[in-house]
Short mmCIF file of C-alpha atoms in Angstrom, two decimals:
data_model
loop_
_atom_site.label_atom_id
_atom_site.label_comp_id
_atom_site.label_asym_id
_atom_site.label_seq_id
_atom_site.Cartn_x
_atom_site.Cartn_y
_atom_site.Cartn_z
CA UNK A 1 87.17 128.26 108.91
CA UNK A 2 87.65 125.14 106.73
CA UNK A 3 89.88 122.47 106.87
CA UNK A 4 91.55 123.80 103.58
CA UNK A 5 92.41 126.87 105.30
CA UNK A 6 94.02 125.13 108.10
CA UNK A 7 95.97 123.02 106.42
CA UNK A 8 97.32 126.06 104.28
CA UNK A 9 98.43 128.23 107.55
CA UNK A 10 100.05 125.36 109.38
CA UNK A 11 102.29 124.92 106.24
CA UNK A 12 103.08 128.54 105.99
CA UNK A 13 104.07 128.73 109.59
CA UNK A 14 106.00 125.19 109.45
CA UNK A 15 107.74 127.07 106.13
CA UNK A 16 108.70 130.06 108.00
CA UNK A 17 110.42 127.74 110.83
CA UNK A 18 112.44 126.06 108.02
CA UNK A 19 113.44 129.46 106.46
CA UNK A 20 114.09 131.18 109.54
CA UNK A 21 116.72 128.27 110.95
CA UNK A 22 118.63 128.37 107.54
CA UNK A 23 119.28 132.24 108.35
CA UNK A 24 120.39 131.61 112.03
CA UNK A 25 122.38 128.57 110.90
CA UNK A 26 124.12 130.86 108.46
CA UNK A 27 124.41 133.85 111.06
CA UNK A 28 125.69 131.84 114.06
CA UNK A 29 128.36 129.75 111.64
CA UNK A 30 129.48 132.88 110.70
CA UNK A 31 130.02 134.72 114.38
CA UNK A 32 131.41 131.25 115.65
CA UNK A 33 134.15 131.43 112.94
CA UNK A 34 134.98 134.95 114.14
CA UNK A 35 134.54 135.27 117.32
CA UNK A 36 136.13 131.46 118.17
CA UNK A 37 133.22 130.71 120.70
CA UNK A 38 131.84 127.31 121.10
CA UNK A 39 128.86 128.90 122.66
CA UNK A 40 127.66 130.27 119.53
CA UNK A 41 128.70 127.14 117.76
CA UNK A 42 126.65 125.10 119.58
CA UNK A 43 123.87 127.44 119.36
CA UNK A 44 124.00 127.04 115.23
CA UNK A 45 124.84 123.32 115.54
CA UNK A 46 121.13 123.51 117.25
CA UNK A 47 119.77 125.33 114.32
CA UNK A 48 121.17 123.33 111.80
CA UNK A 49 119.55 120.16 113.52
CA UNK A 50 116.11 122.72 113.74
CA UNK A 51 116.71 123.25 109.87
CA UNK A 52 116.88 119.94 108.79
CA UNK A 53 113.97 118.72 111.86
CA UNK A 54 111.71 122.06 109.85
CA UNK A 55 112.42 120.16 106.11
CA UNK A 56 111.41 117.05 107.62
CA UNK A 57 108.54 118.56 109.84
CA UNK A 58 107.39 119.89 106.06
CA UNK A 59 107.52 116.83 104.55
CA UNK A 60 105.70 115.03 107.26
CA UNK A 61 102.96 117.48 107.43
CA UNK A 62 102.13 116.92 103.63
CA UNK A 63 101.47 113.30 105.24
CA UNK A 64 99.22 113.42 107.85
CA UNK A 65 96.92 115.43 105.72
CA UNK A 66 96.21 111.95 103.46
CA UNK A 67 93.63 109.96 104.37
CA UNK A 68 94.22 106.47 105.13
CA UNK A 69 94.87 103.74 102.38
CA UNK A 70 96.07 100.37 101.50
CA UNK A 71 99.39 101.08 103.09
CA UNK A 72 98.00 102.41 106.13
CA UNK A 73 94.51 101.52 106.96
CA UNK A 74 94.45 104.35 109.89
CA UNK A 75 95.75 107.30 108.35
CA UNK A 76 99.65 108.75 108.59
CA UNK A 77 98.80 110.91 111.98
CA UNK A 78 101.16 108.46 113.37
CA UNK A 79 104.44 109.57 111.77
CA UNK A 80 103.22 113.24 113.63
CA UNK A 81 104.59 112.00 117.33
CA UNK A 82 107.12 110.08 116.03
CA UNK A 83 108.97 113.00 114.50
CA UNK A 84 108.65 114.89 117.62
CA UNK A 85 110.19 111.73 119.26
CA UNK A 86 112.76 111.41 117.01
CA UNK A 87 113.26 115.66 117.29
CA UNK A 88 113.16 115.00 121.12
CA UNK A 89 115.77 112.56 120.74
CA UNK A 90 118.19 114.87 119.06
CA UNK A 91 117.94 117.68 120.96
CA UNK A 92 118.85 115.46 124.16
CA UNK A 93 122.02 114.08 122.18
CA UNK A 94 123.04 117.13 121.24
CA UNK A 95 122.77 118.52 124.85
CA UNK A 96 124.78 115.94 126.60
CA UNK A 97 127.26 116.54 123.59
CA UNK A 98 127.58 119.87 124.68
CA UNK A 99 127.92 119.20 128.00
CA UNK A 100 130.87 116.59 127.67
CA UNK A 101 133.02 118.59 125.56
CA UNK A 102 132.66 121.43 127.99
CA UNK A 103 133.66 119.62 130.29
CA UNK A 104 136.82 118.60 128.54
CA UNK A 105 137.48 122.20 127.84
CA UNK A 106 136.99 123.86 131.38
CA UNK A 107 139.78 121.32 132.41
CA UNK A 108 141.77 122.05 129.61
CA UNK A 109 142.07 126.27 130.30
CA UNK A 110 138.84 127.41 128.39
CA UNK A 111 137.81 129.17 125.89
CA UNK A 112 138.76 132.49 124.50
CA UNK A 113 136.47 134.46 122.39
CA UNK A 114 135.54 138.11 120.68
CA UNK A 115 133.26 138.55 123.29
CA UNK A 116 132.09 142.06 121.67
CA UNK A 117 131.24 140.85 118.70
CA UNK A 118 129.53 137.85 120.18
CA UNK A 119 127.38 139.95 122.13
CA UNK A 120 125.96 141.48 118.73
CA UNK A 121 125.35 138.09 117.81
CA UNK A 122 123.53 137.16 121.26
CA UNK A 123 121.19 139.83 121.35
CA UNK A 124 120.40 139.85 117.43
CA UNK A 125 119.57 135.78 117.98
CA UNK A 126 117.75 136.10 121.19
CA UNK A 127 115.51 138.71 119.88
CA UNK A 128 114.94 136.57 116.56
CA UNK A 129 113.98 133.59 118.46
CA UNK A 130 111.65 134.79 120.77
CA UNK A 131 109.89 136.39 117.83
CA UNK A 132 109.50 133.44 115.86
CA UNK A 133 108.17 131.42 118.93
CA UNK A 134 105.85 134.06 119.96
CA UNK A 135 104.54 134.51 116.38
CA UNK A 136 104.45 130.64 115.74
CA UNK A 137 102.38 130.03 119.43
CA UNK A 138 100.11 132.97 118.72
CA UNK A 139 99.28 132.06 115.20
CA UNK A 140 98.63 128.38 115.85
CA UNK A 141 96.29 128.67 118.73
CA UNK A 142 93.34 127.46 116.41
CA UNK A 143 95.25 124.99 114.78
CA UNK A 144 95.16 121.02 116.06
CA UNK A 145 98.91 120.99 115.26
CA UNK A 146 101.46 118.84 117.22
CA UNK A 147 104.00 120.11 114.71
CA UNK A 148 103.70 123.34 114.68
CA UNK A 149 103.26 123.51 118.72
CA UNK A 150 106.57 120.98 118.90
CA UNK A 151 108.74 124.08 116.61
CA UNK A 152 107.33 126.94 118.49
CA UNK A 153 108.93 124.98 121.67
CA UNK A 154 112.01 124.34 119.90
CA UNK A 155 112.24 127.92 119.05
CA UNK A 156 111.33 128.61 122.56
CA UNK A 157 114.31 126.47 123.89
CA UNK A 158 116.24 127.91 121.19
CA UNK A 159 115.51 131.57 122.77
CA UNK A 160 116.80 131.02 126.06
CA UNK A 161 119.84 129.23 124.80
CA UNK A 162 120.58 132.67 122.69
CA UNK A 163 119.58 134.80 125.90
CA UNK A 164 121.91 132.22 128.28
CA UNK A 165 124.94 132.91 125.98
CA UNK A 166 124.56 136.32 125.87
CA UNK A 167 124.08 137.02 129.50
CA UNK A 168 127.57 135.17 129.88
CA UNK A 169 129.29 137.31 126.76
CA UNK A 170 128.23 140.09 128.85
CA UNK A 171 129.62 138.26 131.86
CA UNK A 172 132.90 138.00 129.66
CA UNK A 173 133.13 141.32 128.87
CA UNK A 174 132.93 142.70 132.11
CA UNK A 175 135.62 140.71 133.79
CA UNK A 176 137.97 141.39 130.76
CA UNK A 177 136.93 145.21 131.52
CA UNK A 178 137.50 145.15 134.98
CA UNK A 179 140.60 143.31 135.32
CA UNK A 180 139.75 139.89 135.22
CA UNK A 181 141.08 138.49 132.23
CA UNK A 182 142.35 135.01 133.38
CA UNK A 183 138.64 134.13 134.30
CA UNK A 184 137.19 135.26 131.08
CA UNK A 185 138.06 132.01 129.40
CA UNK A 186 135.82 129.82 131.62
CA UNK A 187 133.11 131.68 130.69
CA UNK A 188 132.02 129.76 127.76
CA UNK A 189 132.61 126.30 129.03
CA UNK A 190 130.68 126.67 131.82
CA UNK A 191 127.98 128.39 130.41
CA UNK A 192 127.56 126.19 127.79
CA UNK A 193 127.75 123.28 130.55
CA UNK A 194 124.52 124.90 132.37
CA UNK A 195 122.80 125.67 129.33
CA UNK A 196 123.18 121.84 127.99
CA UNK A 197 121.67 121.03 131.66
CA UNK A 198 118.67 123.34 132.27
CA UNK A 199 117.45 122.73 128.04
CA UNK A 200 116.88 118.93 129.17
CA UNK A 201 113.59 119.26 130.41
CA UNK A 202 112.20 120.86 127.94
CA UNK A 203 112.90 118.19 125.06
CA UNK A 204 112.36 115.18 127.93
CA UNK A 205 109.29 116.32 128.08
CA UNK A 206 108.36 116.27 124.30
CA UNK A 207 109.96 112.81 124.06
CA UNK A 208 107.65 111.37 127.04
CA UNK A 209 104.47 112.92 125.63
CA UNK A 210 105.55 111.58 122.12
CA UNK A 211 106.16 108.08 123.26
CA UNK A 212 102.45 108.03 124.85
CA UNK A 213 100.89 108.48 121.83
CA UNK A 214 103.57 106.22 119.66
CA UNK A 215 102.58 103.14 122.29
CA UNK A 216 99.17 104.49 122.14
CA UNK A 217 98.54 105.02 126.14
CA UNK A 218 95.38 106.64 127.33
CA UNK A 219 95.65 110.78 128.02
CA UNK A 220 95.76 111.43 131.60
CA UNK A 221 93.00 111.19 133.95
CA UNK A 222 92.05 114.41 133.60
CA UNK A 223 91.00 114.65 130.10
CA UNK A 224 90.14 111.25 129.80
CA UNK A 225 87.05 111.84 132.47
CA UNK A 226 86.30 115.07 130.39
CA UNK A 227 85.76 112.66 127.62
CA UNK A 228 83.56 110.16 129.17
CA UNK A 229 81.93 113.06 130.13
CA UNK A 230 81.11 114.84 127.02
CA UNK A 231 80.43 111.14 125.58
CA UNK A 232 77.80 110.32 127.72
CA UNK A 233 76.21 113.32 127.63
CA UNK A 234 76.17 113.13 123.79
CA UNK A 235 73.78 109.18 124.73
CA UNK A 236 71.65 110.47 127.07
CA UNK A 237 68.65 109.33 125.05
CA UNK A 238 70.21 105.55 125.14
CA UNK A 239 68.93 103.15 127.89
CA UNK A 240 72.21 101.99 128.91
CA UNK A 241 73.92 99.70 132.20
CA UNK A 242 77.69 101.37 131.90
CA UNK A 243 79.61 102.73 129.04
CA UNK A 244 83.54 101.24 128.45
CA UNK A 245 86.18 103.85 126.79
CA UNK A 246 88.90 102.86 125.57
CA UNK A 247 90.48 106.29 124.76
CA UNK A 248 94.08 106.88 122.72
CA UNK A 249 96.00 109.77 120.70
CA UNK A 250 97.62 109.70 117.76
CA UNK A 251 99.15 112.89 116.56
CA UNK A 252 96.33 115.11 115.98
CA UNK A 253 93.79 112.58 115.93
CA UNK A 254 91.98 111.25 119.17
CA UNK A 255 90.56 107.74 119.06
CA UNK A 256 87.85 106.42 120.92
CA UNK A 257 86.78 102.97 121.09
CA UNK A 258 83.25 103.05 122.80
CA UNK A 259 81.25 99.59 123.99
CA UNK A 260 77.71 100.63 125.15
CA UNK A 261 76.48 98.11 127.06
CA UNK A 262 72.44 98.22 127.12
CA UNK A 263 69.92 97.49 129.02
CA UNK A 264 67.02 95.16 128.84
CA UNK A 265 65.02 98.26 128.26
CA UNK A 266 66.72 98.92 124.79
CA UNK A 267 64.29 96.23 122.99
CA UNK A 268 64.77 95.44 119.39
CA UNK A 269 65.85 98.09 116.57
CA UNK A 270 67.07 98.47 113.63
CA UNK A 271 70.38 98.57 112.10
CA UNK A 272 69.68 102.04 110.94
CA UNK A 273 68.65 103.73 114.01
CA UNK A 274 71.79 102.61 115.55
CA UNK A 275 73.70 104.46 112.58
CA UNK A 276 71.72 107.35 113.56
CA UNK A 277 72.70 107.10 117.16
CA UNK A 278 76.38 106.88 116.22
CA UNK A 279 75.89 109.59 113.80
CA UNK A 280 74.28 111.88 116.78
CA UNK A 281 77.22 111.07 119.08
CA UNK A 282 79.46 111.65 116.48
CA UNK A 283 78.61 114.79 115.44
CA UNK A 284 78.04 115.91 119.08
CA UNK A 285 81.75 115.04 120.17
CA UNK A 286 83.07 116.44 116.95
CA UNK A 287 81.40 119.70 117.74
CA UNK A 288 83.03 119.87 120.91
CA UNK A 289 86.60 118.49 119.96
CA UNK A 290 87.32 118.30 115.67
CA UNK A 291 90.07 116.12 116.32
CA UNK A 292 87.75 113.24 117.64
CA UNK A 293 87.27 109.78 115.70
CA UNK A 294 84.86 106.85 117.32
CA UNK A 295 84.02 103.55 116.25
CA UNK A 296 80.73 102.24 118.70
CA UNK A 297 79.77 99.16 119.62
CA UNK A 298 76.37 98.19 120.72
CA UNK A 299 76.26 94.90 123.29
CA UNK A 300 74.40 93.09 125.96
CA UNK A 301 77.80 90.56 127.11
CA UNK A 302 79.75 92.75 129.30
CA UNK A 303 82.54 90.62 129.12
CA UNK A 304 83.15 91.57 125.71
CA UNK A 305 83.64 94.99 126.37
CA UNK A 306 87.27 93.67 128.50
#
């Protein structure tokens, strides 16, 4: 597959995010208005911000693709986890939103609503979502795309939300049917209350990983030692005292820093065989992981390696 190619289907996936939330936006501004729930209200508040995040996620992915330039000497990958932060972000605000004004409205009496008709809506939107997310995680699996894997998670959040409010319509329903009327009302509120709740993990998590790579910390432990690993391997035919990694992720980019201190052993050469050493490691590492870039550096003085 060529780069070309993958560049074209994260675009028409990231496209049929952006498409997709103006429908739901449309559909769930529609049932709110008729039904008078704030549960579906707040559902297409979420796909209005997913709407807008998918024309920005578009425009941003048009980005990244350039290589770097006067402006920025190391490429636009950058702007990739700072979106997601910035998504993140949102998402958080607009579940403690949520949460407050339900609040408010559970001590105020609740919330009536066409709980019928909302259940059309809930099972129509959970289905949808689902879809999308499915479709979106399948179809990206060979794709180094933060953005596309970010969307397919906010349609994934997106999902249960839908499922979550109509699990409670049918909740509704049945104590309108069976007698319970007075209760109905408190339905919504407090749904929407433990839906705002239980969605926070989800987008805390995005922000975290997203604020890593904007400060530029090293990957865990775990993958960092898969690294080394992989790196040394890819040197085994250069006489070396210790290797120093300094290992950081950008977006879709990877960035290692490598300091090979050598040995006595290593003698004199020339500054073409140590382009063909970098070359070899290079290629080697990019073999194993595309989304690898290394700069290495070649000394005796292990204190400049700290």
């Amino acid at each position: 597959m060529t780069i070309g190619f993958h560049e074209q289907k994260e675009k028409s996936l990231l496209r049929l995010s952006f498409y997709t939330a103006g429908f739901f936006v449309l559909l769930a501004f529609g049932f709110a208005f008729v039904t008078h729930s704030d549960a579906i209200l707040f559902d297409g508040v979420y796909s209005l911000i997913a709407f807008f995040m998918a024309l920005i996620t578009l425009k941003v992915a048009n980005l990244v693709q350039m290589p770097d330039d006067d402006r920025f000497h190391f490429g636009y990958t950058a702007i990739e986890p700072t979106l997601n932060l910035f998504k993140s972000l949102i998402i958080i605000a607009t579940c403690l939103y949520a949460v407050v004004g339900s609040v408010s409205a559970l001590f105020s009496g609740g919330n009536a609503a066409q709980y019928n008709l909302a259940m059309i809506y809930g099972v129509f939107a959970t289905v949808g979502c689902f879809a999308i997310s499915f479709y979106m995680t399948h179809r990206s699996k060979s794709l180094r795309s933060d953005l596309v894997s970010v969307d397919a998670h906010t349609w994934f959040v997106d999902g249960v939300l839908s499922a979550s409010i109509l699990l409670g319509f049918v909740i509704a329903f049945s104590l309108e049917s069976l007698g319970f009327a007075q209760f109905a009302p408190y339905v919504d509120p407090v749904l929407l209350i433990v839906l705002g709740l239980s969605m926070l993990p989800i987008p805390l998590k995005i922000m975290l990983e997203s604020l890593n790579e904007v400060i530029h910390k090293a990957p865990p432990e775990s993958v960092t030692k898969v690294i080394e690993k992989r790196l040394k391997q890819s040197l085994d035919a250069v006489p070396y005292e210790h290797v120093e990694v300094r290992i950081s992720k950008s977006g879709r980019d990877i960035y290692l820093l490598v300091h090979i201190i050598v040995d006595k052993s290593f003698g004199k050469v020339t500054v073409a065989e140590l382009d063909a050493i970098r070359k070899h490691s290079e290629t080697t590492m990019r073999e194993w992981n595309p989304s690898i870039l290394m700069d290495i550096l070649f000394i005796c003085d292990p204190k400049l390696a700290d």
